Coordinates of C-alpha atoms in Angstrom, one line a residue:
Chain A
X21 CA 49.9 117.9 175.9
X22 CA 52.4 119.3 173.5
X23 CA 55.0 116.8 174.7
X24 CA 53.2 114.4 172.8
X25 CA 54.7 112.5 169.6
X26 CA 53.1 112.7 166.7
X27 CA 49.2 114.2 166.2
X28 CA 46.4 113.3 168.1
X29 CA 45.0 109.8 167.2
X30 CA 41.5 111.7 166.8
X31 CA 42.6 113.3 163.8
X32 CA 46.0 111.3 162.7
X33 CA 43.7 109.4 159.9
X34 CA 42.4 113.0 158.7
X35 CA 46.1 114.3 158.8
X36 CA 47.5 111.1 156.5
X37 CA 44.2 111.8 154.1
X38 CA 45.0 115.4 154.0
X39 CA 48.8 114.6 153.2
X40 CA 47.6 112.2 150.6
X41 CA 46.0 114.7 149.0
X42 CA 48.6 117.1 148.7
X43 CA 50.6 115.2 147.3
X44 CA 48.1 114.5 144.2
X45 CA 47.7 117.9 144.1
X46 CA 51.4 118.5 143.9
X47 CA 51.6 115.6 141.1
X48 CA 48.3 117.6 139.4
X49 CA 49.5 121.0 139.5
X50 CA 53.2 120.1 138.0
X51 CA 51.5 118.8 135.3
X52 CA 49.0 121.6 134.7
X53 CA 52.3 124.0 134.9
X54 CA 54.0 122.0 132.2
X55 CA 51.0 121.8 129.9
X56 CA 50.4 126.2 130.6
X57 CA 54.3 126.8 130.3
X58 CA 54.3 125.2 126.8
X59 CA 51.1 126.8 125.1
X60 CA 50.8 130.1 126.8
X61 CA 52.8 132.5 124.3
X62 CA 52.7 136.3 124.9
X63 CA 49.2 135.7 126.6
X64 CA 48.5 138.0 129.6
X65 CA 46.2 135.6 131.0
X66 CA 47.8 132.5 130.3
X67 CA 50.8 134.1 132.0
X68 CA 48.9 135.2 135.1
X69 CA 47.3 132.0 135.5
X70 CA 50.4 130.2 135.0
X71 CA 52.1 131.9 137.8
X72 CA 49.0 131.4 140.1
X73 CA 49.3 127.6 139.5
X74 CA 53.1 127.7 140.3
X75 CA 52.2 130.0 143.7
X76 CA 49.1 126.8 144.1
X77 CA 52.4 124.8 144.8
X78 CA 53.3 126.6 148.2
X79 CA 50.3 126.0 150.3
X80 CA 50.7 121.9 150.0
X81 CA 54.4 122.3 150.0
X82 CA 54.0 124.0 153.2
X83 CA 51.4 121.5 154.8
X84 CA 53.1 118.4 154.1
X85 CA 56.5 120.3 156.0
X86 CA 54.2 121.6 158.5
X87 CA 52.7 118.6 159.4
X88 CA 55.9 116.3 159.7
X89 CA 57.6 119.3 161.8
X90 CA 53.8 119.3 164.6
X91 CA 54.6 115.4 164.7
X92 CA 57.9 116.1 166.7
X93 CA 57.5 116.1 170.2
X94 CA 58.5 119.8 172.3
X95 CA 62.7 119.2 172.9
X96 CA 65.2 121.3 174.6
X97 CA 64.9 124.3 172.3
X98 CA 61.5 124.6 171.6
X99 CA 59.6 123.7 175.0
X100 CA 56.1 124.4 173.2
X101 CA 56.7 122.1 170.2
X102 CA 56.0 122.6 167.0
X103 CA 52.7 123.4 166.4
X104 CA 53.2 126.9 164.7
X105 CA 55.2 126.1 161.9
X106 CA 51.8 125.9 159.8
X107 CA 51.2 129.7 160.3
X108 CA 54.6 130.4 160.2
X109 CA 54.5 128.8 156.5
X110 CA 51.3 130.0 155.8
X111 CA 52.2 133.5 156.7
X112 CA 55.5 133.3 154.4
X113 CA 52.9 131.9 151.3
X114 CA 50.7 135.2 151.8
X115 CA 53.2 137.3 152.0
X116 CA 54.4 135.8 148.6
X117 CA 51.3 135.3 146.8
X118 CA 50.9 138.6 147.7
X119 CA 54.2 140.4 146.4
X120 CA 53.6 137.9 142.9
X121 CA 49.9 139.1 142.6
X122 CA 50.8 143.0 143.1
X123 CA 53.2 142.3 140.6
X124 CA 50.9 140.8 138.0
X125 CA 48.2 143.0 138.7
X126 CA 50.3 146.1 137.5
X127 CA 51.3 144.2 134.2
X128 CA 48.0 143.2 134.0
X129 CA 46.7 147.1 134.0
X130 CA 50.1 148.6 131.9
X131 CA 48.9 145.9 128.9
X132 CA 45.3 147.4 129.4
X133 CA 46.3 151.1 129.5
X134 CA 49.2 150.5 126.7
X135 CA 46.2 148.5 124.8
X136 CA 48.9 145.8 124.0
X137 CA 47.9 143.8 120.8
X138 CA 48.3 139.9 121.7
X139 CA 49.9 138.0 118.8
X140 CA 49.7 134.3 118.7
X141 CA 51.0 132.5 115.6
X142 CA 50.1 129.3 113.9
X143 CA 52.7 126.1 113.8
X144 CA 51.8 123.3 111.3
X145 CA 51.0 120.2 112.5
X146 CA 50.5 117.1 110.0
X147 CA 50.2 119.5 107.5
X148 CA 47.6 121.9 108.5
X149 CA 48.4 125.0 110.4
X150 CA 46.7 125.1 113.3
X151 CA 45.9 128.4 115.8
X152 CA 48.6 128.4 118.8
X153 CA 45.4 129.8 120.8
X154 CA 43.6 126.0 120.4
X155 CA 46.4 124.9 122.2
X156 CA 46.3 128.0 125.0
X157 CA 42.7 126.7 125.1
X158 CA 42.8 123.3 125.7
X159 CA 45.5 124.0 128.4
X160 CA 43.3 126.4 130.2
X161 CA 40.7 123.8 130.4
X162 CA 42.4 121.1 131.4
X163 CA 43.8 123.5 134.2
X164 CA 40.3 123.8 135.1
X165 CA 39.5 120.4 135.9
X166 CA 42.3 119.0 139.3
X167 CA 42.0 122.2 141.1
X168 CA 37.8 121.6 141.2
X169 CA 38.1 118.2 142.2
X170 CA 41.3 118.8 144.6
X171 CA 39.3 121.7 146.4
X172 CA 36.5 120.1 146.9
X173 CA 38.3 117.5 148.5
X174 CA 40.1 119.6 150.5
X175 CA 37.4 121.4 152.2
X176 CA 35.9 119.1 154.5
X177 CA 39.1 117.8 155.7
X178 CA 40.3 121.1 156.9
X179 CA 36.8 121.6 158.5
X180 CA 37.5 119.2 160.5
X181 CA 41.7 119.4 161.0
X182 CA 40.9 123.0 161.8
X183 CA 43.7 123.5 159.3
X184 CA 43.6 126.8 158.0
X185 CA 46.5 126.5 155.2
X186 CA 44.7 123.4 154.0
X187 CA 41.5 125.7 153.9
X188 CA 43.4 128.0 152.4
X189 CA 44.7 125.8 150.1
X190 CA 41.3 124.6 149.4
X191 CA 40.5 128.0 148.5
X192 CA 43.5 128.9 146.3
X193 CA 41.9 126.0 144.5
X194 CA 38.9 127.4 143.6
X195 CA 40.9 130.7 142.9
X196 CA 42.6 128.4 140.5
X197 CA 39.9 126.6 138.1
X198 CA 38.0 130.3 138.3
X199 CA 41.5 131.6 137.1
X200 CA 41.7 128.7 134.3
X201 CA 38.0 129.9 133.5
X202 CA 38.8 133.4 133.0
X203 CA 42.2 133.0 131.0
X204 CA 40.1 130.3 128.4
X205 CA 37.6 133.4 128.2
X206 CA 40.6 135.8 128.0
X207 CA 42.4 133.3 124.7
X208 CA 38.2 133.0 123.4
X209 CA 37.7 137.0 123.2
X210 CA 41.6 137.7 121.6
X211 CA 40.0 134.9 119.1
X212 CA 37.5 137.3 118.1
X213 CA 39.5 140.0 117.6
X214 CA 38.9 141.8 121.1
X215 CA 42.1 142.8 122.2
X216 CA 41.2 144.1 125.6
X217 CA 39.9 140.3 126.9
X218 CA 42.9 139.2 127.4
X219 CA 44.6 142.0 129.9
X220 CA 40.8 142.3 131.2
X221 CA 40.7 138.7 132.4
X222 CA 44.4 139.1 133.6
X223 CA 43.4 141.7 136.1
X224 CA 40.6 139.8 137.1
X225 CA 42.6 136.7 138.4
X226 CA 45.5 139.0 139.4
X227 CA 42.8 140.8 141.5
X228 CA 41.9 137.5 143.1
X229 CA 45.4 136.3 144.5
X230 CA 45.8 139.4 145.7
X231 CA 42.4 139.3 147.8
X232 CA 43.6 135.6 149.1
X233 CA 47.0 137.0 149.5
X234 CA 45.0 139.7 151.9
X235 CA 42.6 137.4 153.8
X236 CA 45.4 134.8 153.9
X237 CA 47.6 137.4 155.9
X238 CA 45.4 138.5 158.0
X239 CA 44.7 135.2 159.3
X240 CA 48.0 134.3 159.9
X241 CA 49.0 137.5 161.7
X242 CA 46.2 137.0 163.5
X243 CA 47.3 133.8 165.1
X244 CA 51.2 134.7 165.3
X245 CA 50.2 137.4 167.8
X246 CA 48.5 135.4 169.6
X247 CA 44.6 136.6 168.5
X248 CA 41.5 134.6 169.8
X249 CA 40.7 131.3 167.7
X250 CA 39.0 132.1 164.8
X251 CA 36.8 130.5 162.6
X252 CA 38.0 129.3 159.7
X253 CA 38.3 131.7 156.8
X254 CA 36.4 134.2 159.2
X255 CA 37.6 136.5 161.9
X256 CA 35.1 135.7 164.3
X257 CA 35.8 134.0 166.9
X258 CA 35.5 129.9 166.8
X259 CA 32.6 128.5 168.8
X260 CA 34.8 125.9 169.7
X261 CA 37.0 128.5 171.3
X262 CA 33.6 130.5 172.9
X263 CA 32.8 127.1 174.3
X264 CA 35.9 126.1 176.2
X265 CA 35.7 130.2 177.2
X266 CA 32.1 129.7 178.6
X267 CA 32.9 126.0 180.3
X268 CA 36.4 127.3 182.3
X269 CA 33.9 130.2 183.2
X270 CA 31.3 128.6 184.6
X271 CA 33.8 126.2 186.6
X272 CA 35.9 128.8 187.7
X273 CA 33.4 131.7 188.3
X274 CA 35.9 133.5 190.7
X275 CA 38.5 133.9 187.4
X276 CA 39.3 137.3 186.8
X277 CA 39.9 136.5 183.2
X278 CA 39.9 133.2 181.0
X279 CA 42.5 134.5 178.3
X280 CA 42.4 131.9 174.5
X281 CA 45.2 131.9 172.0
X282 CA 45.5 129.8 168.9
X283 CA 48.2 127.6 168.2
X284 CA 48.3 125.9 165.2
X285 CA 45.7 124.0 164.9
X286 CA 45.2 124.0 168.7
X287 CA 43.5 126.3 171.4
X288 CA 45.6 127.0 174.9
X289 CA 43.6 128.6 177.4
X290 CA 45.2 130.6 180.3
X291 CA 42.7 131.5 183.6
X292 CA 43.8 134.2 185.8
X293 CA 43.5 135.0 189.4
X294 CA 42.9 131.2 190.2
X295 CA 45.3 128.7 191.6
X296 CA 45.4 125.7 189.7
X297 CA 42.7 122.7 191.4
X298 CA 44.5 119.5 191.9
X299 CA 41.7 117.5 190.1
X300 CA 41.7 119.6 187.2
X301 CA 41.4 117.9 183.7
X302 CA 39.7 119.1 180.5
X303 CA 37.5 116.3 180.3
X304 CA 35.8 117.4 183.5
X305 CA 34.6 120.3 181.6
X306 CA 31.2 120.2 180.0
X307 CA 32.4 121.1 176.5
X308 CA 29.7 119.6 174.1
X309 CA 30.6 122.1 171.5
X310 CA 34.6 121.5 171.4
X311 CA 36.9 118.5 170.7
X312 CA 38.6 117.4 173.0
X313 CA 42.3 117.0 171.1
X314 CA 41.7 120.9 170.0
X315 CA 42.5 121.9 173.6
X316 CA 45.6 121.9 174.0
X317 CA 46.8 123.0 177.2
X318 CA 45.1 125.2 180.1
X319 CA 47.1 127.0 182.5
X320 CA 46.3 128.9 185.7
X321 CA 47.9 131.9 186.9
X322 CA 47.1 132.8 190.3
X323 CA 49.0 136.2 190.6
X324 CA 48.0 138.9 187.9
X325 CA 49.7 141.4 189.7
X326 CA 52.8 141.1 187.5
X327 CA 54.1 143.8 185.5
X328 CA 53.0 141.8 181.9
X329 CA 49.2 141.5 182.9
X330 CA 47.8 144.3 181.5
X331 CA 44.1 145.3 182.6
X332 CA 42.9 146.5 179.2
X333 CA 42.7 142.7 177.7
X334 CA 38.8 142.3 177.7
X335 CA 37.0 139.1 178.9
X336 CA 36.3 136.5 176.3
Chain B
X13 CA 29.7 122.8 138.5
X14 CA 30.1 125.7 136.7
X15 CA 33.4 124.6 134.8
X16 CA 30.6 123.0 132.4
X17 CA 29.0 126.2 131.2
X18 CA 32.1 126.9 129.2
X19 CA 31.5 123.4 127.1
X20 CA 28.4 125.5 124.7
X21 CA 31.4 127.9 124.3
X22 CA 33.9 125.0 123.4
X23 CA 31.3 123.7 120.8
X24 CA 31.0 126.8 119.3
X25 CA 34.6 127.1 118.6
X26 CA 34.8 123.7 117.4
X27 CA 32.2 125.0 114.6
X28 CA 34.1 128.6 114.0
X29 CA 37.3 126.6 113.2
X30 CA 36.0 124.7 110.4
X31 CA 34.3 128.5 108.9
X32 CA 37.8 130.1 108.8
X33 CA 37.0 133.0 110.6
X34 CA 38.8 132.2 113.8
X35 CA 40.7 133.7 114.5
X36 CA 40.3 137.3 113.7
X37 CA 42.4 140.1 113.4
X38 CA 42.3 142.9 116.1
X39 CA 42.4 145.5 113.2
X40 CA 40.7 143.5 110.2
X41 CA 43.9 143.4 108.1
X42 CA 43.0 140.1 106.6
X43 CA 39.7 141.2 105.7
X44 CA 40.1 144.4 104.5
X45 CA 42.9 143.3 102.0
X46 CA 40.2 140.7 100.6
X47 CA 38.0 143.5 100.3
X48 CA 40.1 146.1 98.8
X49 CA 42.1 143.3 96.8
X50 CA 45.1 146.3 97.4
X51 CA 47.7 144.5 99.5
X52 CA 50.0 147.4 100.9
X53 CA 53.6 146.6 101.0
X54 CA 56.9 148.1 101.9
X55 CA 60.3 147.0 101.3
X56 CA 62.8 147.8 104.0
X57 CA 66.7 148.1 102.5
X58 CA 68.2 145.1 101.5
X59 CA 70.6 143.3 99.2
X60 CA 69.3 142.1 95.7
X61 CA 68.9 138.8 96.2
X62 CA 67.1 139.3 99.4
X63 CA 64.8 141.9 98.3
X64 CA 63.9 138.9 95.2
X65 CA 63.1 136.4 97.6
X66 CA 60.7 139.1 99.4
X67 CA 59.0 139.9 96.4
X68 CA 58.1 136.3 95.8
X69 CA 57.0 135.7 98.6
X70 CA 54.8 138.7 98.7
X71 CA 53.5 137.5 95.3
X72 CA 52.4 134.4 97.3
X73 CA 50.8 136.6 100.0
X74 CA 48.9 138.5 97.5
X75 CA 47.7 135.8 95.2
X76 CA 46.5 134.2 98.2
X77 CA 44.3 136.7 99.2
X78 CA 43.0 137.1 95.6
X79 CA 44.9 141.1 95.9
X80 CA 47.8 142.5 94.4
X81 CA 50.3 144.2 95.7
X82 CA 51.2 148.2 95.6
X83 CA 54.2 148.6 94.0
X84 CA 54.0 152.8 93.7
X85 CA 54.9 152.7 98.0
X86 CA 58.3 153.9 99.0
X87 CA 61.2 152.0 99.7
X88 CA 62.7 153.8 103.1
X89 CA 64.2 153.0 106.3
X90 CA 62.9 149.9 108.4
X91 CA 62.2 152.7 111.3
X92 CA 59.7 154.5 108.5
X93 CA 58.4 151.9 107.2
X94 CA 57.1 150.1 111.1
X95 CA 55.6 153.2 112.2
X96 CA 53.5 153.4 109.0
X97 CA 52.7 149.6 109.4
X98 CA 52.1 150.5 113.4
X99 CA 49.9 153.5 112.2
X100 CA 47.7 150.9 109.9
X101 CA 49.3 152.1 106.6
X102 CA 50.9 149.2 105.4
X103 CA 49.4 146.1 106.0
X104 CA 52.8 143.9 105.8
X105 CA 56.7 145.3 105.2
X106 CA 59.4 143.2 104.1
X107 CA 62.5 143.5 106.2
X108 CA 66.0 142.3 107.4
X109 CA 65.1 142.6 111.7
X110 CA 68.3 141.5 113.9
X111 CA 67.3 138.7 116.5
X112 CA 68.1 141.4 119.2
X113 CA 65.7 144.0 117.8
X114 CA 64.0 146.1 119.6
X115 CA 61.1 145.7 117.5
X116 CA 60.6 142.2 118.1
X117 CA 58.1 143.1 120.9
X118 CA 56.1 145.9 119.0
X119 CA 55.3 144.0 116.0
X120 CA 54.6 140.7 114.9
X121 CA 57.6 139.0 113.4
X122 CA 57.6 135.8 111.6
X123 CA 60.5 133.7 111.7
X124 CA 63.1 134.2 108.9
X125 CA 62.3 133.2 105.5
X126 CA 67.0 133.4 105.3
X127 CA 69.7 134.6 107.0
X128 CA 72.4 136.9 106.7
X129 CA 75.0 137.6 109.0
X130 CA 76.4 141.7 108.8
X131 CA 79.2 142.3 111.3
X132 CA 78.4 141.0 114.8
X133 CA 74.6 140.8 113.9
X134 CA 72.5 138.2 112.5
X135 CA 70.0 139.4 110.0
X136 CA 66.8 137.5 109.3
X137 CA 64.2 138.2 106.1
X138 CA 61.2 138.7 107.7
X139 CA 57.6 139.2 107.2
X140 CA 56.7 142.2 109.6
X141 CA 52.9 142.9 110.7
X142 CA 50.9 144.7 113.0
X143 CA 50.7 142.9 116.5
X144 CA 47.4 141.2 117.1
X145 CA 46.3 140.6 113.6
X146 CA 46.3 137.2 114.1
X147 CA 44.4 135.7 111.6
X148 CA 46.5 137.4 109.0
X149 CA 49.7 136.1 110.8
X150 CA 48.3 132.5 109.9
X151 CA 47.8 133.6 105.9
X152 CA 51.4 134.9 106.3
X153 CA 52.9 131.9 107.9
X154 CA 51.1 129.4 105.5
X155 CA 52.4 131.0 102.8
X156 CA 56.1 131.0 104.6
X157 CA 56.0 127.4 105.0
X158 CA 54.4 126.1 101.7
X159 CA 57.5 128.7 100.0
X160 CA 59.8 126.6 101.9
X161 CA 58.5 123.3 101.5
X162 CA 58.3 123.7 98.0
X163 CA 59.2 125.6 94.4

């Protein structure tokens, strides 16, 4: 199956809605990052949270590369296609969010410690001086609004594209208008003269990319060597996965092992110590709990006698 | 949809802007100079002519604020004079801070009511507070801007 062009027509609508998406996201987000970059000041938060919303580019950026590169059919060089390059890009995006939300969290906790004083000025504006901070504020709120609605969009589509940066992506969301949340309480507290809201909401949403950076990574590590299927945001394993498991079992009973990997948004499955039947095909297999176009290939490997099978792998 | 829980709050701050108390200072410099009617100044070196356009402008400040200022504090170096306004001593000082200072991040600097240049450096008459006291900030910059718009 992974010669095929292009996705699977079961989910090719999904894919296109899921692309659509990202790119109003995209469109969204640069507009949230102009309207932050030009009111946040010397804010903690608003800094923070403006850097979160630049990071909130990467995941769509990624899915929309990702998902042109899985439409290209397996070639010379890459016999197995291109199904990884989603957790090869999602990987890189934790890895980053992660490095950027170490970095803020120490500024974050230095401005706390250092009990930095937050000045924002006043500019006059058809000739009354207004607060900079009203500005900060309606920012933050508008920030609040496009990541809700995006996410919440987002969510069922990955559900069922079993796409874990889009889920991710869907979550980074949510990060985001709780972010925009926090920073508007940060500007609101500085307002009223308490100096420590503004670094305390800071570490707060620097605490939370971190913990996405975290459960992002572990994820993706997870599937780039070659971990069972998981559920999405979880590390148990998918039922989807547990299913094709339990229906190559109970067809090939005499398997020494039925080994799953995840790929992409796909599951291959390997049986050992069976020969491969002639009239094998996936749809023969009574799989009520898995979609077919998930499975992507199942192999059979007769001899396990090689020096690579190793007899510690457990039974799935 | 919690995002709506935060519109009470919006309201509120709608209402505070129109009672002038938001928003506050971090150390109540604003209000404590109302109090005390004692506005506490210090005058950094500086040529004549600057040091004239500093006092009227701190005449400004003070009548304002319905204070006046203390004339009986020292003149002394701009390094003296920040770490008495950093210590709460002063609540403003007058001074001539270069646009590569290293001061511009420790205090609150508003932009430069003129210019000099001295050497390789530009020099810029500043009003110089406390970080964080940002409703006195305001009082300062209104006055600034109303000096410059008009007599």
């Amino acid at each position: 199956m992974t010669e095929r062009r292009g996705h699977p027509d079961a989910i090719e609508q999904d894919i296109r809605a899921a692309r659509r998406l990202e790119w109003w996201n995209i469109g969204w987000s640069t507009s949230i990052i102009v309207a932050m970059g030009l009111a946040m000041g010397s804010s903690q938060a608003m800094k923070t949270a403006w850097v979160e919303d630049m990071l909130g580019l990467v995941p769509p950026i990624v899915l929309l590369i990702a998902t042109r590169y899985e439409e290209r059919a397996a070639d010379e060089r890459f016999h197995y296609g291109y199904d990884r390059v989603n957790s090869l890009g999602f990987l890189v995006a934790a890895v980053a969010l992660g490095g950027v939300g170490l970095f803020l969290l120490r500024d974050s906790v230095l401005a706390l410690w250092n009990q930095e004083h937050v000045t924002v000025g006043s500019i006059r504006l058809l000739g009354q001086d207004v607060w900079l901070g009203w500005f900060m504020l309606a920012a933050q709120a508008y920030a609040t609004v496009p990541p809700l609605i995006i996410g919440r969009k987002e969510l069922p589509l990955a559900k069922r594209l079993r796409d874990k940066l889009l889920h991710t992506d869907a979550l980074m969301n949510k990060a985001n208008w709780q972010t925009g949340v926090a920073g508007f309480l940060g500007v609101v507290g500085l307002g009223f003269g308490l100096w420590w809201a503004d670094p305390v909401a800071a570490i707060v949403i620097s605490a939370s990319i971190v913990w996405d950076a975290w459960n992002s990574l572990k994820v993706a590590t997870a599937e780039l060597i070659d971990g069972i299927p998981r559920e999405l945001g979880s590390s148990a394993i998918s039922t989807e996965a547990q299913a094709l498991g339990d229906g190559l079992r109970a067809r090939f009973p005499d398997a020494k092992k039925i080994l799953l990997r995840e790929t992409g948004r796909y599951i291959r499955a390997e049986v050992l110590g069976v020969a491969a039947p002639a009239d094998f095909s996936v749809a023969s297999l009574d799989l009520a709990d898995c979609e077919d176009w998930r499975i992507d290939s199942v192999s059979f490997r007769p001899d396990t006698t090689g020096p690579k099978h190793r007899a510690r792998r457990p039974d799935v | 949809m919690k995002t709506f829980g935060v519109m009470p709050l919006f309201l509120v701050l709608v209402l505070l802007t129109a009672c002038d108390s938001y928003p506050r200072d971090i150390e109540g410099t604003r209000d404590r100079v109302v109090a005390t009617k004692q506005l506490r100044v210090g005058y950094g070196q500086m040529p004549a002519d600057q040091r004239a356009l500093a006092e009227r402008f701190v005449a400004r400040v003070a009548s304002s604020s319905g204070a006046q200022s203390n004339p009986a504090l020292p003149t002394g170096s701009d390094e003296a004079l920040f770490a008495l306004l950093e210590n709460g001593d002063l609540d403003l000082v007058m001074a001539e801070v270069a646009s590569d200072s290293p001061w511009l991040s420790d205090m609150a600097i508003t932009e430069p009511m003129r210019r000099r240049v001295a050497g390789k450096r530009e020099l810029g008459l500043s009003a110089v507070v406390r970080n964080g006291e940002n409703r006195w900030i305001m009082v300062l910059e209104k006055q600034l801007r109303d000096m410059q718009a008009g007599p």
